[in-house]
Short mmCIF file of C-alpha atoms in Angstrom, two decimals:
data_model
loop_
_atom_site.label_atom_id
_atom_site.label_comp_id
_atom_site.label_asym_id
_atom_site.label_seq_id
_atom_site.Cartn_x
_atom_site.Cartn_y
_atom_site.Cartn_z
CA MET A 158 27.00 -10.34 -10.42
CA LEU A 159 30.39 -9.63 -8.27
CA LEU A 160 33.51 -8.27 -10.38
CA ILE A 161 36.35 -7.67 -7.49
CA VAL A 162 37.70 -10.25 -6.32
CA GLY A 163 41.05 -9.49 -3.69
CA ASP A 164 42.28 -6.20 -3.68
CA MET A 165 45.60 -4.42 -5.65
CA ASP A 166 47.82 -1.18 -5.22
CA LEU A 167 47.12 0.56 -8.40
CA LYS A 168 48.57 3.45 -7.39
CA SER A 169 51.67 1.05 -7.80
CA PHE A 170 51.33 1.31 -11.23
CA ILE A 171 51.07 4.52 -11.86
CA ARG A 172 53.93 6.24 -13.27
CA ASP A 173 54.09 9.54 -12.22
CA ILE A 174 56.33 12.09 -15.37
CA HIS A 175 57.43 15.59 -13.76
CA ASP A 176 56.68 18.41 -15.62
CA PHE A 177 54.89 17.05 -18.69
CA PRO A 178 53.10 18.29 -20.66
CA GLU A 179 54.42 21.51 -19.19
CA PRO A 180 55.85 22.61 -16.29
CA GLY A 181 55.05 22.23 -13.37
CA ILE A 182 52.36 19.42 -14.06
CA ILE A 183 52.77 15.82 -12.51
CA PHE A 184 51.13 14.05 -14.95
CA ARG A 185 49.81 10.27 -13.75
CA ASP A 186 51.22 7.68 -16.56
CA ILE A 187 48.49 4.49 -17.10
CA THR A 188 51.03 2.66 -19.22
CA PRO A 189 52.79 0.60 -16.61
CA LEU A 190 49.27 -0.17 -15.51
CA LEU A 191 47.84 -1.60 -18.79
CA LEU A 192 51.32 -3.26 -19.56
CA SER A 193 49.75 -5.64 -17.08
CA PRO A 194 46.90 -8.35 -17.48
CA GLU A 195 46.03 -7.85 -13.53
CA ALA A 196 46.05 -4.55 -13.26
CA PHE A 197 44.33 -3.92 -16.20
CA ARG A 198 41.85 -6.18 -15.07
CA PHE A 199 41.75 -5.26 -11.34
CA ALA A 200 41.08 -1.60 -12.66
CA THR A 201 38.11 -2.48 -15.09
CA ASP A 202 37.09 -4.52 -13.32
CA CYS A 203 36.23 -1.64 -10.16
CA MET A 204 35.51 1.26 -12.72
CA SER A 205 32.51 -1.58 -13.70
CA GLU A 206 31.29 -3.05 -10.47
CA PRO A 207 29.44 0.31 -8.98
CA PHE A 208 27.13 0.44 -12.18
CA VAL A 209 26.80 -4.17 -12.43
CA HIS A 210 22.94 -4.03 -11.00
CA SER A 211 22.68 -0.09 -12.91
CA GLY A 212 20.94 -1.85 -16.25
CA ILE A 213 23.36 0.38 -18.25
CA ASP A 214 22.63 -0.18 -22.36
CA TYR A 215 25.30 1.51 -24.18
CA VAL A 216 29.61 3.23 -22.00
CA ILE A 217 30.26 6.22 -24.24
CA GLY A 218 34.44 6.50 -24.07
CA ALA A 219 36.08 9.58 -25.74
CA GLU A 220 39.53 9.24 -27.72
CA SER A 221 41.77 7.65 -26.85
CA ARG A 222 41.79 7.02 -24.09
CA GLY A 223 37.67 6.50 -23.06
CA PHE A 224 38.19 3.76 -25.31
CA ILE A 225 40.66 2.03 -23.60
CA PHE A 226 38.60 2.10 -20.16
CA GLY A 227 35.74 1.91 -22.32
CA THR A 228 35.82 -0.72 -24.36
CA VAL A 229 36.69 -3.08 -21.71
CA ILE A 230 33.97 -1.91 -19.27
CA ALA A 231 31.12 -1.52 -21.59
CA GLN A 232 31.89 -5.58 -22.64
CA LYS A 233 32.19 -6.76 -18.73
CA LEU A 234 28.75 -4.62 -18.01
CA ASN A 235 27.40 -6.22 -21.94
CA ALA A 236 27.32 -2.76 -22.94
CA GLY A 237 27.13 -0.99 -26.29
CA PHE A 238 30.51 0.85 -26.22
CA ILE A 239 29.73 4.26 -28.40
CA PRO A 240 33.16 6.44 -29.04
CA VAL A 241 33.36 9.71 -28.66
CA ARG A 242 35.81 11.32 -31.40
CA LYS A 243 37.09 14.22 -32.15
CA PRO A 244 36.31 16.79 -35.52
CA SER A 245 36.57 14.81 -39.29
CA LYS A 246 36.68 11.03 -37.91
CA LEU A 247 33.18 9.74 -37.96
CA PRO A 248 32.13 8.89 -41.01
CA ALA A 249 27.70 9.55 -40.65
CA GLU A 250 25.98 12.26 -39.75
CA THR A 251 27.36 14.42 -36.33
CA TYR A 252 26.72 15.92 -32.55
CA SER A 253 29.93 18.73 -31.84
CA VAL A 254 30.18 20.57 -29.07
CA ASP A 255 33.70 22.85 -28.54
CA TYR A 256 34.71 22.91 -25.09
CA ASP A 257 37.96 24.01 -22.30
CA LEU A 258 40.89 21.06 -21.62
CA GLU A 259 43.39 21.22 -18.57
CA TYR A 260 45.62 22.44 -21.72
CA GLY A 261 43.75 24.57 -24.33
CA SER A 262 40.42 23.72 -25.67
CA ASN A 263 38.88 20.78 -27.80
CA THR A 264 35.80 19.89 -29.98
CA LEU A 265 34.60 16.26 -30.05
CA GLU A 266 31.72 14.26 -31.65
CA ILE A 267 29.12 11.61 -31.52
CA HIS A 268 27.09 9.91 -34.38
CA LYS A 269 23.89 11.64 -34.44
CA ASP A 270 21.66 8.13 -34.56
CA ALA A 271 24.66 6.40 -32.21
CA ILE A 272 21.96 6.85 -28.90
CA GLU A 273 18.89 5.38 -28.79
CA PRO A 274 16.07 7.77 -27.22
CA GLY A 275 16.06 6.79 -23.13
CA LYS A 276 18.86 4.65 -22.87
CA ARG A 277 20.90 4.32 -20.25
CA VAL A 278 24.55 5.90 -20.79
CA LEU A 279 27.46 5.94 -18.59
CA LEU A 280 30.68 7.71 -19.43
CA VAL A 281 33.82 5.73 -18.90
CA ASP A 282 37.51 7.75 -18.59
CA ASP A 283 40.85 7.49 -17.69
CA LEU A 284 41.56 10.97 -15.58
CA ILE A 285 39.09 13.92 -14.38
CA ALA A 286 41.22 16.80 -14.26
CA THR A 287 38.93 19.81 -14.74
CA GLY A 288 36.35 17.34 -16.22
CA GLY A 289 35.88 19.70 -19.61
CA THR A 290 35.80 16.07 -21.90
CA LEU A 291 33.46 15.10 -19.68
CA ALA A 292 30.77 18.15 -19.59
CA ALA A 293 31.30 17.94 -23.59
CA CYS A 294 30.08 13.93 -22.87
CA CYS A 295 27.23 14.55 -21.19
CA GLN A 296 25.53 17.33 -23.32
CA MET A 297 26.26 14.81 -25.81
CA VAL A 298 23.63 12.58 -23.69
CA ASN A 299 21.54 15.12 -23.48
CA GLU A 300 20.81 15.91 -26.78
CA LEU A 301 20.39 12.79 -28.06
CA GLY A 302 17.75 12.14 -25.46
CA GLY A 303 20.42 9.65 -23.40
CA GLU A 304 19.27 9.01 -19.81
CA LEU A 305 23.47 9.65 -17.63
CA ALA A 306 23.12 6.83 -15.44
CA GLY A 307 26.12 7.03 -14.31
CA ILE A 308 30.40 8.67 -14.45
CA SER A 309 33.75 6.14 -14.04
CA VAL A 310 36.74 7.09 -14.07
CA LEU A 311 39.75 5.06 -13.15
CA ILE A 312 42.11 9.21 -11.45
CA GLU A 313 39.78 11.52 -10.22
CA LEU A 314 42.82 14.34 -9.51
CA LYS A 315 40.08 15.99 -6.21
CA PHE A 316 42.45 19.38 -5.87
CA LEU A 317 40.76 20.20 -9.04
CA ASP A 318 37.19 19.11 -8.29
CA GLY A 319 35.84 18.38 -11.31
CA PHE A 320 32.43 16.25 -10.52
CA SER A 321 31.04 19.49 -9.22
CA LYS A 322 31.63 21.07 -11.78
CA LEU A 323 29.63 18.90 -14.12
CA PRO A 324 26.08 20.51 -13.91
CA SER A 325 24.27 17.72 -15.35
CA VAL A 326 25.30 14.96 -12.60
CA GLN A 327 23.38 16.07 -10.38
CA GLY A 328 22.27 12.80 -8.38
CA VAL A 329 24.21 10.71 -11.10
CA PRO A 330 26.39 8.45 -9.63
CA THR A 331 29.83 9.22 -9.97
CA TYR A 332 32.76 7.07 -8.81
CA SER A 333 36.50 7.37 -9.55
CA VAL A 334 38.89 4.52 -7.99
CA LEU A 335 41.95 6.64 -7.47
CA GLN A 336 41.93 9.70 -6.41
CA TYR A 337 45.45 12.49 -5.80
CA MET B 246 40.60 -22.72 -24.49
CA LEU B 247 38.07 -22.00 -26.83
CA LEU B 248 36.53 -18.80 -27.12
CA ILE B 249 33.73 -18.74 -30.49
CA VAL B 250 31.12 -20.13 -29.79
CA GLY B 251 28.09 -20.07 -32.70
CA ASP B 252 28.16 -18.17 -35.25
CA MET B 253 27.31 -14.36 -36.75
CA ASP B 254 26.88 -12.48 -38.98
CA LEU B 255 29.44 -9.67 -38.63
CA LYS B 256 29.70 -8.19 -42.51
CA SER B 257 25.48 -7.04 -41.24
CA PHE B 258 26.93 -5.38 -38.50
CA ILE B 259 29.31 -3.15 -40.50
CA ARG B 260 27.78 0.24 -42.36
CA ASP B 261 29.07 1.37 -46.14
CA ILE B 262 29.51 5.30 -46.40
CA HIS B 263 30.31 6.52 -49.69
CA ASP B 264 33.09 8.60 -50.24
CA PHE B 265 34.20 9.34 -46.92
CA PRO B 266 36.73 10.53 -46.31
CA GLU B 267 37.54 11.09 -49.79
CA PRO B 268 34.67 11.01 -53.10
CA GLY B 269 35.13 7.66 -54.50
CA ILE B 270 36.08 6.28 -51.59
CA ILE B 271 33.79 3.52 -49.41
CA PHE B 272 34.60 3.64 -45.30
CA ARG B 273 34.09 0.69 -43.21
CA ASP B 274 32.29 1.78 -40.64
CA ILE B 275 32.40 0.50 -37.50
CA THR B 276 30.04 1.52 -35.23
CA PRO B 277 27.09 -0.30 -35.22
CA LEU B 278 29.19 -3.26 -34.97
CA LEU B 279 30.45 -1.69 -31.52
CA LEU B 280 27.06 -0.83 -30.99
CA SER B 281 26.17 -4.16 -30.12
CA PRO B 282 27.84 -6.73 -27.50
CA GLU B 283 27.05 -9.28 -28.81
CA ALA B 284 28.71 -8.18 -31.80
CA PHE B 285 31.50 -7.02 -30.25
CA ARG B 286 32.17 -9.22 -28.11
CA PHE B 287 32.41 -11.83 -31.06
CA ALA B 288 34.35 -10.15 -32.82
CA THR B 289 37.19 -9.83 -30.48
CA ASP B 290 36.85 -13.55 -29.57
CA CYS B 291 37.33 -13.98 -33.74
CA MET B 292 40.12 -11.85 -33.25
CA SER B 293 42.09 -14.08 -31.07
CA GLU B 294 41.02 -17.38 -31.47
CA PRO B 295 44.07 -18.00 -33.92
CA PHE B 296 46.62 -16.53 -31.31
CA VAL B 297 44.75 -17.93 -27.82
CA HIS B 298 47.89 -20.82 -28.16
CA SER B 299 50.53 -18.11 -29.62
CA GLY B 300 52.09 -17.19 -25.84
CA ILE B 301 51.40 -13.25 -26.26
CA ASP B 302 52.71 -11.71 -23.63
CA TYR B 303 51.70 -7.84 -25.17
CA VAL B 304 49.40 -6.66 -27.89
CA ILE B 305 50.46 -2.73 -29.25
CA GLY B 306 46.95 -1.21 -30.91
CA ALA B 307 47.52 2.26 -32.66
CA GLU B 308 45.78 5.05 -31.92
CA SER B 309 42.36 4.87 -31.87
CA ARG B 310 40.56 2.91 -33.20
CA GLY B 311 43.27 -0.15 -32.75
CA PHE B 312 42.98 0.37 -28.54
CA ILE B 313 39.16 -0.59 -29.01
CA PHE B 314 40.34 -3.90 -30.01
CA GLY B 315 43.85 -4.49 -28.82
CA THR B 316 42.87 -3.34 -25.10
CA VAL B 317 40.35 -5.92 -25.55
CA ILE B 318 41.90 -8.66 -26.92
CA ALA B 319 44.40 -8.19 -24.89
CA GLN B 320 42.88 -8.64 -21.55
CA LYS B 321 40.66 -11.59 -23.54
CA LEU B 322 44.65 -13.44 -24.37
CA ASN B 323 45.69 -12.23 -20.27
CA ALA B 324 48.28 -10.23 -22.31
CA GLY B 325 49.99 -6.73 -21.63
CA PHE B 326 48.73 -3.97 -24.18
CA ILE B 327 50.81 -1.21 -24.98
CA PRO B 328 49.60 1.86 -26.92
CA VAL B 329 50.98 3.64 -29.67
CA ARG B 330 49.78 7.26 -30.20
CA LYS B 331 50.32 10.52 -31.72
CA PRO B 332 53.49 12.49 -31.27
CA SER B 333 53.18 14.04 -28.10
CA LYS B 334 51.21 12.24 -27.00
CA LEU B 335 53.09 9.41 -25.01
CA PRO B 336 55.24 10.74 -21.88
CA ALA B 337 58.11 9.36 -21.69
CA GLU B 338 60.63 8.68 -23.49
CA THR B 339 59.58 7.97 -27.07
CA TYR B 340 60.98 5.80 -29.69
CA SER B 341 58.47 7.04 -33.13
CA VAL B 342 58.06 6.06 -36.28
CA ASP B 343 57.34 8.66 -39.88
CA TYR B 344 55.02 6.25 -42.15
CA ASP B 345 53.16 6.96 -44.94
CA LEU B 346 49.03 6.48 -44.78
CA GLU B 347 46.11 5.24 -47.46
CA TYR B 348 45.29 9.52 -46.91
CA GLY B 349 48.39 11.15 -46.38
CA SER B 350 51.38 10.50 -44.28
CA ASN B 351 50.89 10.01 -40.57
CA THR B 352 54.32 9.70 -36.93
CA LEU B 353 52.97 7.99 -34.20
CA GLU B 354 55.72 6.45 -31.27
CA ILE B 355 55.65 3.85 -28.83
CA HIS B 356 57.63 4.47 -24.94
CA LYS B 357 61.28 2.77 -25.49
CA ASP B 358 60.67 0.62 -22.17
CA ALA B 359 57.31 -1.31 -23.01
CA ILE B 360 58.48 -4.23 -24.90
CA GLU B 361 60.38 -6.05 -22.69
CA PRO B 362 63.03 -7.52 -25.08
CA GLY B 363 61.73 -10.65 -27.13
CA LYS B 364 58.69 -10.95 -24.67
CA ARG B 365 56.48 -12.10 -28.13
CA VAL B 366 53.87 -9.35 -29.64
CA LEU B 367 50.81 -9.09 -31.49
CA LEU B 368 49.61 -6.85 -33.80
CA VAL B 369 45.87 -5.70 -33.44
CA ASP B 370 43.65 -3.12 -35.66
CA ASP B 371 40.78 -2.39 -36.96
CA LEU B 372 41.77 -2.51 -40.38
CA ILE B 373 44.43 -2.99 -42.59
CA ALA B 374 44.43 -1.94 -45.93
CA THR B 375 47.75 -0.23 -47.59
CA GLY B 376 49.70 -1.67 -44.56
CA GLY B 377 51.73 1.69 -43.03
CA THR B 378 50.65 1.68 -39.89
CA LEU B 379 51.19 -1.54 -38.96
CA ALA B 380 54.55 -1.35 -41.23
CA ALA B 381 54.94 1.46 -38.92
CA CYS B 382 54.41 -1.09 -35.77
CA CYS B 383 55.92 -4.36 -36.48
CA GLN B 384 59.36 -1.23 -37.59
CA MET B 385 58.77 -0.49 -33.62
CA VAL B 386 58.47 -4.08 -32.50
CA ASN B 387 61.92 -4.93 -34.23
CA GLU B 388 63.49 -2.05 -32.47
CA LEU B 389 62.02 -2.82 -29.12
CA GLY B 390 63.41 -5.76 -29.00
CA GLY B 391 60.28 -8.22 -29.67
CA GLU B 392 59.06 -11.10 -31.01
CA LEU B 393 56.48 -10.28 -33.22
CA ALA B 394 54.22 -13.24 -32.87
CA GLY B 395 50.66 -12.05 -34.72
CA ILE B 396 48.90 -9.52 -36.94
CA SER B 397 45.28 -9.46 -36.14
CA VAL B 398 42.39 -7.28 -37.98
CA LEU B 399 39.27 -6.99 -37.81
CA ILE B 400 38.83 -5.80 -41.80
CA GLU B 401 41.06 -6.19 -45.04
CA LEU B 402 41.16 -4.50 -47.89
CA LYS B 403 41.93 -7.38 -50.30
CA PHE B 404 41.88 -5.63 -52.46
CA LEU B 405 44.97 -3.31 -51.04
CA ASP B 406 47.26 -6.82 -50.75
CA GLY B 407 48.07 -5.15 -47.12
CA PHE B 408 49.71 -7.72 -45.61
CA SER B 409 51.99 -8.42 -48.21
CA LYS B 410 53.52 -4.99 -48.52
CA LEU B 411 54.84 -5.62 -45.07
CA PRO B 412 58.56 -6.79 -45.01
CA SER B 413 58.60 -7.83 -41.00
CA VAL B 414 56.16 -10.53 -41.07
CA GLN B 415 57.10 -13.17 -43.20
CA GLY B 416 56.33 -16.27 -41.31
CA VAL B 417 54.36 -14.60 -39.27
CA PRO B 418 50.75 -15.70 -38.27
CA THR B 419 48.33 -12.75 -40.12
CA TYR B 420 44.66 -12.91 -39.75
CA SER B 421 41.34 -11.07 -40.85
CA VAL B 422 38.14 -11.85 -39.53
CA LEU B 423 36.31 -9.92 -42.61
CA GLN B 424 37.92 -9.30 -45.84
CA TYR B 425 36.40 -6.90 -48.25
#
């Protein structure tokens, strides 16, 4: 299966917003990319392509922008989608992880019965900064007995070196479409 | 274009959670449906099908469960996706709407430049209860000069009669896959 046909300058669909959410920060705004069905399709094809032969059973995406890419990529890989959510949003029994964000701190939850042990999981997000959200998701996959099969993001902030700070991804393929 | 092939008992993929988020409420948990790639594909095919010939330019989904269905349906309809988000999440200039929820109240925002005037918009959500979230989205479409072309949800809580409480959808096609 080859998903990607042609090429596209995806960075031209990312809008730089200066001083958001804090002074000195350049926010990479993905909403222009979402407005273009062709750019969104191409972006999610690129994010899926390295994992089409990885036997992915589930894609995990964290609330909220992880939902945007995770659901579409799950369908492309014929995998199930598992939402990781903010506290008190998931209705059944959950496993919780507290972690540090680029700005502040956060807690995320996953349904305890979401991952059948031994199943292969791909983590998906729009962006990796310091890697806090993805590290929390890695911890969830380990705790629930899943096998981490890869991480795919649209945007990697290279200067923050997030992938190398994820302790549990040694030997696990990681992929970013765009680097800043 | 015919998306739907075969039939599937989608209600068997919805889990009833009693007394969530409050005593006396039955919460319709869609996470088992998301875990099944076939059920999720069938559900989003059903939600898209009535609008494949409606010339949809954009799909709007509200944070967070609207993202899960909205992005996939936008791709099926070859439309752009516009996220409606909680306050202070969207980085560019926004239009804000305050509204009442089934439990409490809420504020949602949309980028002011998201909708090109005259473009046709489909609203998508996982569930319609009293219709507060969708009414807020209708108001946004009107304010930004878009044309409301339809509303599609997976689950309709019939006893709350949400669709009939949306003042701006007279003559606009509304659709739900599952009714409770």
